[in-house]
Short mmCIF file of C-alpha atoms in Angstrom, two decimals:
data_model
loop_
_atom_site.label_atom_id
_atom_site.label_comp_id
_atom_site.label_asym_id
_atom_site.label_seq_id
_atom_site.Cartn_x
_atom_site.Cartn_y
_atom_site.Cartn_z
CA MET A 76 12.13 -20.43 58.77
CA ILE A 77 11.75 -18.80 55.33
CA ILE A 78 9.67 -20.28 52.38
CA SER A 79 9.69 -18.51 49.00
CA TYR A 80 6.54 -17.42 47.15
CA TYR A 81 7.69 -19.56 44.24
CA LYS A 82 7.55 -22.69 46.39
CA ILE A 83 3.99 -21.86 47.48
CA ILE A 84 2.92 -21.45 43.84
CA LYS A 85 4.65 -24.66 42.86
CA PHE A 86 2.88 -26.49 45.68
CA SER A 87 -0.49 -25.04 44.54
CA LYS A 88 0.20 -26.11 40.97
CA GLY A 89 0.53 -29.67 42.11
CA LEU A 90 -2.85 -29.50 43.80
CA LEU A 91 -4.74 -27.94 40.86
CA GLY A 92 -2.90 -29.25 37.84
CA LYS A 93 -2.30 -25.66 36.64
CA ASP A 94 0.97 -23.96 35.71
CA LEU A 95 0.64 -20.80 37.78
CA SER A 96 4.31 -19.93 37.85
CA LYS A 97 4.24 -18.28 34.42
CA GLY A 98 3.91 -14.54 33.84
CA GLU A 99 0.36 -14.25 32.55
CA SER A 100 -2.40 -13.55 35.02
CA TRP A 101 -4.48 -16.61 35.81
CA VAL A 102 -7.39 -14.39 36.88
CA LYS A 103 -7.97 -13.19 33.31
CA LYS A 104 -8.43 -16.78 32.13
CA ILE A 105 -11.21 -17.49 34.60
CA LYS A 106 -14.71 -17.33 33.20
CA LEU A 107 -17.75 -16.98 35.45
CA GLY A 108 -19.53 -20.23 36.05
CA GLY A 109 -18.63 -23.70 35.05
CA LYS A 110 -15.63 -25.71 35.87
CA LYS A 111 -13.12 -22.86 35.55
CA MET A 112 -14.83 -20.79 38.26
CA HIS A 113 -14.96 -23.84 40.44
CA ASN A 114 -11.22 -24.41 39.99
CA ALA A 115 -10.50 -20.76 40.70
CA LYS A 116 -12.40 -20.87 43.98
CA ARG A 117 -10.71 -24.09 44.89
CA PHE A 118 -7.29 -22.57 44.15
CA ILE A 119 -7.91 -19.44 46.24
CA GLY A 120 -9.08 -21.49 49.19
CA VAL A 121 -6.21 -23.91 49.05
CA THR A 122 -3.63 -21.14 48.62
CA LEU A 123 -4.94 -19.21 51.65
CA LEU A 124 -4.91 -22.40 53.70
CA ILE A 125 -1.30 -23.08 52.70
CA LEU A 126 -0.25 -19.54 53.63
CA VAL A 127 -1.83 -19.86 57.10
CA LEU A 128 -0.18 -23.24 57.67
CA VAL A 129 3.24 -22.05 56.49
CA LEU A 130 3.18 -18.92 58.64
CA SER A 131 2.04 -20.93 61.65
CA VAL A 132 4.86 -23.46 61.22
CA ALA A 133 7.41 -20.70 60.67
CA CYS A 134 6.43 -18.80 63.85
CA SER A 135 6.36 -21.99 65.88
CA THR A 136 9.79 -23.00 64.61
CA VAL A 137 11.33 -19.61 65.39
CA ALA A 138 9.81 -19.57 68.89
CA THR A 139 11.02 -23.09 69.59
CA SER A 140 14.48 -22.25 68.30
CA GLU A 141 14.69 -19.17 70.55
CA SER A 142 13.45 -21.12 73.56
CA ASN A 143 15.96 -23.91 73.01
CA SER A 144 18.75 -21.38 72.52
CA THR A 145 17.95 -19.70 75.85
CA SER A 146 17.70 -22.87 77.90
CA ALA A 147 20.40 -24.88 76.21
CA SER A 148 23.46 -23.97 78.28
CA THR A 149 25.22 -20.86 79.48
CA VAL A 150 24.11 -17.26 79.38
CA ASN A 151 26.78 -14.96 77.99
CA LEU A 152 27.08 -11.45 79.38
CA THR A 153 27.05 -9.46 76.14
CA SER A 154 25.34 -6.27 77.31
CA GLU A 155 24.65 -4.32 80.46
CA ALA A 156 20.95 -5.14 80.14
CA ASN A 157 21.78 -8.86 80.05
CA GLU A 158 23.94 -8.47 83.16
CA VAL A 159 21.13 -6.83 85.12
CA ASP A 160 18.53 -9.34 83.91
CA LEU A 161 20.78 -12.26 84.80
CA GLY A 162 21.62 -10.70 88.15
CA ASN A 163 17.93 -10.40 89.00
CA GLU A 164 17.30 -13.97 87.87
CA LEU A 165 20.15 -15.36 89.98
CA VAL A 166 19.16 -13.34 93.04
CA SER A 167 15.69 -14.86 92.84
CA ASN A 168 17.34 -18.27 93.39
CA ILE A 169 18.89 -17.33 96.75
CA SER A 170 17.66 -19.59 99.55
CA THR A 171 18.02 -18.17 103.05
CA ASP A 172 16.67 -21.44 104.43
CA ARG A 173 19.58 -23.27 102.83
CA MET A 174 22.12 -20.83 104.27
CA VAL A 175 20.56 -20.93 107.74
CA GLU A 176 20.69 -24.72 107.68
CA THR A 177 24.40 -24.62 106.81
CA ILE A 178 25.00 -22.29 109.76
CA ARG A 179 22.94 -24.53 112.02
CA LEU A 180 25.06 -27.55 111.13
CA LEU A 181 28.38 -25.74 111.57
CA SER A 182 27.45 -24.04 114.86
CA ALA A 183 25.51 -26.85 116.53
CA THR A 184 28.17 -27.38 119.21
CA ASP A 185 29.92 -24.82 121.40
CA ASN A 186 33.68 -24.77 120.88
CA ALA A 187 33.17 -26.87 117.74
CA ARG A 188 35.50 -25.36 115.14
CA VAL A 189 38.62 -24.32 117.04
CA ALA A 190 41.61 -24.50 114.69
CA GLY A 191 43.65 -27.69 114.79
CA PHE A 192 41.05 -29.88 116.50
CA ASP A 193 38.52 -32.44 115.24
CA GLY A 194 35.63 -29.98 114.96
CA GLU A 195 37.48 -27.77 112.50
CA ALA A 196 38.55 -30.81 110.46
CA GLY A 197 34.94 -32.03 110.34
CA ALA A 198 33.76 -28.63 109.11
CA ALA A 199 36.39 -28.71 106.36
CA ASP A 200 35.17 -32.14 105.23
CA TYR A 201 31.57 -30.93 105.17
CA ILE A 202 32.47 -27.90 103.03
CA LYS A 203 34.51 -30.01 100.62
CA ASN A 204 31.65 -32.49 100.22
CA GLN A 205 29.19 -29.68 99.52
CA LEU A 206 31.37 -28.20 96.78
CA GLU A 207 32.14 -31.57 95.24
CA SER A 208 28.44 -32.44 95.18
CA LEU A 209 27.98 -29.48 92.82
CA GLY A 210 30.44 -31.06 90.42
CA LEU A 211 33.19 -28.55 91.14
CA GLU A 212 36.84 -29.60 91.20
CA THR A 213 37.89 -29.23 94.84
CA THR A 214 41.28 -29.59 96.53
CA GLU A 215 42.78 -29.22 99.99
CA GLN A 216 45.79 -27.17 101.04
CA SER A 217 47.14 -28.34 104.42
CA PHE A 218 49.48 -26.31 106.57
CA PRO A 219 51.07 -26.67 110.03
CA MET A 220 49.90 -24.62 113.01
CA LYS A 221 49.81 -24.59 116.81
CA ALA A 222 46.52 -25.85 118.20
CA TYR A 223 45.42 -24.40 121.53
CA ALA A 224 42.49 -25.06 123.86
CA ALA A 225 41.57 -24.00 127.37
CA LEU A 226 40.22 -26.98 129.29
CA ASN A 227 39.21 -25.21 132.49
CA THR A 228 39.21 -21.56 133.52
CA SER A 229 38.21 -20.16 136.90
CA LEU A 230 38.45 -16.55 138.13
CA GLU A 231 37.36 -15.75 141.67
CA ILE A 232 37.43 -12.60 143.78
CA VAL A 233 38.94 -13.67 147.11
CA SER A 234 38.88 -10.31 148.89
CA PRO A 235 37.31 -8.25 150.24
CA GLU A 236 34.87 -11.19 150.01
CA ASN A 237 34.67 -14.41 148.05
CA GLN A 238 32.79 -14.11 144.75
CA LEU A 239 33.07 -16.32 141.69
CA ILE A 240 33.14 -14.42 138.42
CA GLU A 241 30.76 -16.65 136.53
CA GLU A 242 31.82 -15.80 133.01
CA ALA A 243 35.57 -15.96 132.45
CA LYS A 244 37.32 -17.16 129.29
CA ALA A 245 40.97 -17.83 128.57
CA LEU A 246 42.40 -15.97 125.61
CA SER A 247 43.77 -18.32 122.96
CA TYR A 248 47.50 -18.94 123.47
CA SER A 249 47.40 -17.70 127.03
CA LEU A 250 49.91 -19.19 129.43
CA GLY A 251 48.20 -21.49 131.92
CA THR A 252 48.60 -21.79 135.68
CA ASP A 253 49.29 -24.62 138.08
CA ALA A 254 46.51 -26.33 139.99
CA GLU A 255 46.58 -23.73 142.79
CA GLY A 256 46.35 -20.83 140.35
CA ILE A 257 47.81 -17.39 140.97
CA THR A 258 46.48 -14.86 143.46
CA ALA A 259 47.11 -11.12 143.31
CA GLU A 260 45.39 -7.75 143.51
CA VAL A 261 43.93 -5.98 140.47
CA VAL A 262 44.96 -2.63 138.97
CA ASN A 263 42.77 -0.89 136.36
CA ILE A 264 44.95 0.12 133.38
CA GLY A 265 42.29 1.46 130.98
CA LEU A 266 43.24 0.60 127.38
CA GLY A 267 46.62 -0.75 128.45
CA ALA A 268 48.66 1.68 126.35
CA ASN A 269 52.11 2.74 127.49
CA GLU A 270 50.86 6.01 128.96
CA ASP A 271 48.19 4.16 130.96
CA TYR A 272 50.93 2.66 133.16
CA ALA A 273 52.31 6.03 134.23
CA ASP A 274 52.52 6.36 138.03
CA LYS A 275 51.01 2.91 138.54
CA ASP A 276 52.71 -0.02 140.21
CA VAL A 277 51.64 -3.27 138.54
CA THR A 278 54.52 -5.49 139.61
CA GLY A 279 53.21 -8.86 140.77
CA LYS A 280 49.60 -7.80 140.10
CA PHE A 281 46.78 -8.41 137.62
CA VAL A 282 46.01 -5.61 135.18
CA LEU A 283 42.42 -4.95 134.08
CA ILE A 284 42.44 -3.82 130.43
CA SER A 285 39.65 -2.58 128.17
CA ARG A 286 39.43 -3.68 124.55
CA GLY A 287 40.47 -1.03 122.02
CA GLY A 288 43.63 0.37 120.52
CA ASP A 289 46.43 -2.18 120.24
CA TYR A 290 45.98 -5.89 119.61
CA PHE A 291 45.50 -8.20 122.57
CA TYR A 292 48.91 -9.84 122.22
CA ILE A 293 50.65 -6.44 122.23
CA LYS A 294 48.81 -5.46 125.40
CA ALA A 295 49.60 -8.79 127.06
CA GLU A 296 53.30 -8.48 126.14
CA ARG A 297 53.37 -4.92 127.45
CA ALA A 298 51.74 -5.98 130.72
CA ALA A 299 54.39 -8.67 131.20
CA GLN A 300 57.15 -6.16 130.48
CA LYS A 301 55.71 -3.82 133.11
CA GLY A 302 55.87 -6.61 135.70
CA ALA A 303 52.24 -7.80 135.80
CA ILE A 304 51.64 -11.51 136.49
CA GLY A 305 48.31 -11.71 134.67
CA ALA A 306 45.97 -9.75 132.39
CA ILE A 307 42.16 -9.51 132.64
CA PHE A 308 40.49 -8.16 129.50
CA TYR A 309 36.96 -6.97 128.85
CA ASP A 310 35.03 -5.42 125.95
CA PRO A 311 32.71 -2.60 127.11
CA ASN A 312 30.58 -3.05 123.97
CA SER A 313 30.07 -6.81 124.16
CA GLU A 314 27.32 -8.84 125.74
CA GLY A 315 29.65 -11.14 127.66
CA ALA A 316 33.18 -12.40 128.04
CA ILE A 317 34.91 -12.32 124.67
CA SER A 318 37.01 -14.94 122.92
CA ALA A 319 40.22 -13.50 121.53
CA THR A 320 43.62 -14.71 120.46
CA LEU A 321 47.17 -13.77 121.38
CA THR A 322 48.44 -15.57 118.22
CA HIS A 323 51.36 -17.17 120.12
CA LEU A 324 51.91 -18.44 123.66
CA SER A 325 52.01 -15.51 126.06
CA LYS A 326 54.39 -14.86 128.94
CA ILE A 327 51.57 -14.34 131.45
CA PRO A 328 48.03 -15.78 131.79
CA ALA A 329 45.33 -13.72 130.05
CA VAL A 330 41.60 -14.04 130.56
CA SER A 331 38.45 -12.13 129.58
CA ILE A 332 35.38 -11.31 131.65
CA ALA A 333 31.97 -9.78 130.94
CA PRO A 334 31.76 -5.97 130.94
CA THR A 335 29.33 -6.05 133.87
CA SER A 336 31.93 -7.86 136.00
CA ALA A 337 34.62 -5.41 134.91
CA GLU A 338 32.43 -2.43 135.76
CA SER A 339 31.81 -3.85 139.24
CA ILE A 340 35.55 -4.25 139.86
CA ILE A 341 36.28 -0.73 138.56
CA LYS A 342 33.58 0.72 140.81
CA SER A 343 35.14 -0.97 143.84
CA LEU A 344 38.63 0.23 142.87
CA LEU A 345 37.37 3.80 142.53
CA SER A 346 36.11 3.49 146.10
CA ASP A 347 39.70 2.68 147.17
CA GLU A 348 38.91 -0.97 147.82
CA VAL A 349 41.65 -3.50 147.24
CA ILE A 350 40.36 -6.26 144.98
CA THR A 351 42.27 -9.56 145.03
CA VAL A 352 41.53 -12.39 142.64
CA ASN A 353 42.61 -15.98 142.09
CA LEU A 354 42.98 -17.33 138.52
CA LYS A 355 43.17 -21.02 137.64
CA MET A 356 43.63 -22.01 134.02
CA GLU A 357 44.25 -25.46 132.56
CA ILE A 358 45.30 -25.32 128.93
CA THR A 359 46.54 -27.64 126.20
CA HIS A 360 48.51 -26.84 123.06
CA LYS A 361 50.04 -29.04 120.41
CA ASP A 362 51.49 -29.14 116.91
CA ALA A 363 48.66 -29.71 114.44
CA THR A 364 47.49 -29.08 110.90
CA SER A 365 44.62 -27.14 109.41
CA LYS A 366 43.55 -26.79 105.79
CA ASN A 367 42.12 -24.49 103.16
CA ILE A 368 39.40 -25.89 100.90
CA ILE A 369 39.78 -24.64 97.32
CA SER A 370 37.18 -25.06 94.58
CA VAL A 371 37.07 -23.57 91.06
CA TYR A 372 34.07 -22.59 88.97
CA PRO A 373 35.74 -22.29 85.55
CA SER A 374 34.95 -19.98 82.66
CA ALA A 375 34.56 -21.56 79.24
CA ASN A 376 36.09 -18.55 77.48
CA ASN A 377 38.95 -17.15 79.54
CA PRO A 378 42.21 -17.40 77.58
CA GLU A 379 44.11 -15.16 80.00
CA GLY A 380 43.03 -17.17 83.04
CA LYS A 381 41.53 -14.21 84.91
CA THR A 382 40.31 -15.14 88.38
CA VAL A 383 38.14 -13.73 91.15
CA ILE A 384 38.61 -15.24 94.62
CA VAL A 385 35.58 -15.53 96.90
CA GLY A 386 36.74 -16.33 100.42
CA ALA A 387 35.49 -16.96 103.95
CA HIS A 388 37.05 -18.57 107.01
CA TYR A 389 35.27 -21.58 108.48
CA ASP A 390 37.10 -21.98 111.81
CA GLY A 391 35.80 -20.35 114.97
CA VAL A 392 36.81 -19.33 118.45
CA ASP A 393 35.61 -21.31 121.46
CA THR A 394 31.97 -20.33 120.88
CA PRO A 395 29.27 -21.73 118.57
CA ALA A 396 30.67 -19.21 116.04
CA ALA A 397 27.45 -18.91 114.04
CA ASN A 398 27.91 -15.41 112.63
CA ASP A 399 31.71 -15.53 112.92
CA ASN A 400 32.02 -17.13 110.50
CA ALA A 401 29.58 -19.88 109.63
CA SER A 402 27.59 -17.05 108.03
CA GLY A 403 30.33 -16.16 105.54
CA THR A 404 30.85 -19.85 104.76
CA SER A 405 27.13 -20.31 104.06
CA VAL A 406 27.08 -17.33 101.69
CA LEU A 407 30.10 -18.68 99.82
CA LEU A 408 28.45 -22.08 99.38
CA GLU A 409 25.19 -20.48 98.25
CA ILE A 410 26.93 -18.38 95.59
CA ALA A 411 28.79 -21.45 94.32
CA LYS A 412 25.56 -23.45 94.14
CA ILE A 413 23.67 -20.77 92.22
CA LEU A 414 26.43 -20.15 89.68
CA LYS A 415 26.86 -23.87 89.03
CA GLU A 416 23.21 -24.86 88.88
CA GLN A 417 22.30 -21.89 86.66
CA ASN A 418 25.35 -22.59 84.48
CA VAL A 419 26.37 -18.93 84.36
CA GLU A 420 29.13 -17.98 81.92
CA LEU A 421 31.52 -15.36 83.31
CA PRO A 422 34.62 -13.77 81.74
CA PHE A 423 36.77 -15.13 84.58
CA ASP A 424 37.15 -18.18 86.79
CA VAL A 425 35.73 -17.97 90.30
CA LYS A 426 37.94 -19.58 92.92
CA PHE A 427 36.08 -20.36 96.15
CA ILE A 428 38.42 -20.68 99.16
CA THR A 429 37.34 -21.43 102.72
CA PHE A 430 40.22 -20.72 105.07
CA GLY A 431 41.23 -22.58 108.21
CA ALA A 432 42.91 -21.10 111.29
CA GLU A 433 41.83 -17.50 110.65
CA GLU A 434 41.03 -16.83 114.29
CA ILE A 435 44.57 -17.49 115.48
CA GLY A 436 46.22 -15.01 113.13
CA LEU A 437 44.98 -15.46 109.52
CA VAL A 438 47.17 -18.54 109.23
CA GLY A 439 45.27 -20.23 106.39
CA SER A 440 44.92 -17.19 104.15
CA ASN A 441 48.52 -16.18 104.77
CA ASP A 442 49.62 -19.67 103.79
CA TYR A 443 47.71 -19.47 100.52
CA ALA A 444 48.46 -15.85 99.58
CA SER A 445 52.16 -16.03 100.41
CA GLN A 446 52.57 -18.98 98.02
CA MET A 447 50.88 -17.28 95.05
CA GLN A 448 53.26 -16.94 92.13
CA THR A 449 53.56 -13.63 90.26
CA ASP A 450 51.56 -14.94 87.30
CA GLU A 451 48.71 -16.00 89.58
CA LYS A 452 48.67 -12.62 91.30
CA ASN A 453 48.60 -10.83 87.97
CA VAL A 454 45.50 -12.69 86.76
CA THR A 455 43.65 -12.43 90.09
CA ILE A 456 41.56 -9.31 89.58
CA ALA A 457 39.75 -9.31 92.93
CA MET A 458 39.38 -11.05 96.27
CA LEU A 459 35.97 -10.81 98.02
CA ASN A 460 36.15 -11.82 101.69
CA PHE A 461 32.87 -12.56 103.52
CA ASP A 462 33.24 -12.41 107.31
CA MET A 463 30.35 -11.96 109.77
CA VAL A 464 27.61 -11.32 107.21
CA GLY A 465 24.57 -12.74 109.00
CA VAL A 466 23.65 -10.06 111.55
CA GLY A 467 22.84 -6.35 111.30
CA SER A 468 21.27 -3.92 108.87
CA SER A 469 24.45 -1.99 108.02
CA PHE A 470 27.22 -3.06 105.68
CA GLU A 471 30.87 -2.13 105.87
CA ILE A 472 33.41 -2.50 103.07
CA SER A 473 36.99 -2.58 104.37
CA THR A 474 40.43 -2.61 102.82
CA ALA A 475 43.85 -3.34 104.27
CA GLY A 476 47.30 -1.94 103.59
CA GLY A 477 49.22 -3.16 100.58
CA ARG A 478 47.59 -3.39 97.14
CA SER A 479 45.03 -0.66 96.44
CA ALA A 480 41.41 -1.80 96.28
CA SER A 481 39.77 1.58 95.63
CA GLN A 482 38.11 0.44 92.41
CA LEU A 483 36.79 -2.70 94.08
CA VAL A 484 35.44 -0.64 97.00
CA ALA A 485 33.65 1.65 94.55
CA LEU A 486 32.03 -1.32 92.79
CA ALA A 487 30.87 -2.88 96.07
CA THR A 488 29.47 0.34 97.53
CA ASP A 489 27.72 1.13 94.25
CA GLU A 490 26.01 -2.29 94.20
CA LEU A 491 24.93 -1.91 97.83
CA GLU A 492 23.46 1.51 97.12
CA LYS A 493 21.52 0.06 94.17
CA MET A 494 20.14 -2.48 96.66
CA GLY A 495 18.91 0.41 98.85
CA LEU A 496 21.67 0.06 101.45
CA SER A 497 24.10 2.74 102.69
CA PRO A 498 27.50 1.14 103.31
CA THR A 499 30.41 2.60 105.21
CA VAL A 500 34.04 2.27 104.12
CA SER A 501 36.93 1.60 106.48
CA GLU A 502 40.38 0.08 106.74
CA LYS A 503 40.85 -3.15 108.71
CA ASP A 504 43.50 -5.82 108.58
CA ASN A 505 42.01 -8.37 110.96
CA SER A 506 40.47 -10.70 108.40
CA ASP A 507 41.62 -12.80 105.45
CA HIS A 508 41.43 -10.03 102.84
CA SER A 509 44.54 -8.47 104.36
CA SER A 510 46.64 -11.57 103.57
CA PHE A 511 45.92 -11.00 99.88
CA SER A 512 46.23 -7.24 99.99
CA TYR A 513 49.71 -7.42 101.53
CA ASN A 514 50.66 -10.00 98.90
CA GLY A 515 49.71 -7.82 95.94
CA VAL A 516 46.05 -8.72 95.27
CA SER A 517 43.21 -6.21 95.32
CA ALA A 518 40.94 -7.39 98.16
CA ILE A 519 38.02 -6.20 100.28
CA LEU A 520 36.26 -7.35 103.43
CA ILE A 521 32.45 -7.50 103.29
CA GLU A 522 30.94 -7.33 106.77
CA ALA A 523 27.52 -6.61 108.29
CA GLY A 524 26.66 -5.22 111.70
CA PRO A 525 26.41 -4.10 114.38
CA PHE A 526 27.12 -7.40 116.12
CA LYS A 527 27.42 -7.24 119.90
CA ALA A 528 27.75 -11.00 120.40
CA TYR A 529 31.10 -10.98 118.57
CA HIS A 530 33.40 -13.66 120.03
CA THR A 531 30.99 -14.50 122.84
CA ASP A 532 28.99 -17.62 123.68
CA LYS A 533 25.90 -15.78 122.44
CA ASP A 534 27.08 -16.13 118.84
CA THR A 535 24.51 -18.84 118.14
CA ILE A 536 22.10 -19.64 115.32
CA ASP A 537 19.46 -17.59 117.17
CA VAL A 538 21.21 -14.29 116.34
CA ILE A 539 21.28 -14.90 112.59
CA GLU A 540 19.05 -12.59 110.53
CA PRO A 541 18.00 -14.18 107.20
CA PRO A 542 17.48 -10.83 105.39
CA THR A 543 21.10 -9.92 106.14
CA LEU A 544 22.29 -13.26 104.76
CA SER A 545 20.22 -12.66 101.64
CA ASN A 546 21.66 -9.16 101.14
CA SER A 547 25.19 -10.48 101.58
CA CYS A 548 24.64 -13.22 99.01
CA GLU A 549 22.98 -10.79 96.60
CA LEU A 550 25.96 -8.44 96.84
CA GLY A 551 28.33 -11.27 95.99
CA ILE A 552 26.25 -12.37 93.01
CA ARG A 553 25.84 -8.86 91.62
CA LEU A 554 29.57 -8.17 91.94
CA LEU A 555 30.37 -11.37 90.05
CA VAL A 556 27.69 -11.07 87.38
CA GLU A 557 27.14 -7.33 86.93
CA ALA A 558 29.98 -5.21 88.30
CA LEU A 559 33.18 -7.14 87.68
CA PRO A 560 32.41 -8.34 84.12
CA LYS A 561 32.29 -4.69 83.00
CA GLN A 562 36.05 -4.59 83.54
CA PHE A 563 36.49 -6.94 80.55
CA LYS A 564 34.49 -5.01 77.95
#
């Protein structure tokens, strides 16, 4: 607010009845004593009072204007300092309690979110409702898939003495057995690579295979080709029997056991004992549908339609699936909530996608990415995939084959280092980022660890570490608000 000196004089003139706007000095006309001195004193006092009032009003008006401007609507990212300040402000709004509660709801029941069944559909509805409650436009993308579930699995050592293996889990898409099961001796095949079968007769037998190297379905197919009638898998680094997928119905039954049980069998085999087991497995599989939930946080000033995809899969294996991947889903929802409620203005749209049927072969993300038109790919500058981000003190940034993501990796590792963390970089294609990478979009996987309960029944809410969730969410926010906007300057 600016008021001219002339206006102040004119206002004073009205009070005193004197024309003080003319050139001659009024001071020279004042004589000591009498009425003129009285008027002079009165004028000085009134003028000083007016100046104080005017300055006070002006400062108040400017302050109010600035305050209203800041709180009115969006905050534009016009400088690096603004980006950092806004990043810090948004990070302060992260609620680990809110994320933990989301995980608790999604992982409350064992075997709850297996693709193609009611639990997964219920999780999709919950996610959609959460995004819509923020006022974000949200849609569904349905796709066909094969739903699979193991109803009953039993593995028992029948010789040299009867012993039930207490923890045994069918691999998804394993062939089942009849009611009597199949009985045969066990041969230890190590990692189950081609060379591991040299000089070993596995015809009509079970093969015991360690996790590592090739995918499970490749190992199961190889075992069938070598003449085995069943495959028993174990992960030496897990805390129990793992849940894994063969992606399509196998030719032989495949089951997993805890590493302690596997070590006991191997010890007996090394002592030249013959171990015979009986496997019973009742399974069901059917044609079904799953869905991706897609929500957009739009930019108000984005003429080219640039987009960043933030993704996470919400389905799980036949475990509570808290960290894998209710954690990534909770981080995605938290980022969406903070951006929307703080009304952040970005130079690109943010497309939030939660994918179904990831655990059975990245079906949901493949369905979305494979249908992207060239124009959509060209304006999609990054895909950030959050998978297993609720456990562990170490972060790993991974890429897949296909479109290079070196610049995106550099941005993510730089932000983590600013946060006081030391990330590792690797190449993995076993999560949804790879669907985008192979379809021409720069994409990375953000993952925390180590996580020994991976794909086991111990993947419950109890393993979740709130500080890790907070760091994962902070990384996502800082990439969106600080790192990626620099690409548009």
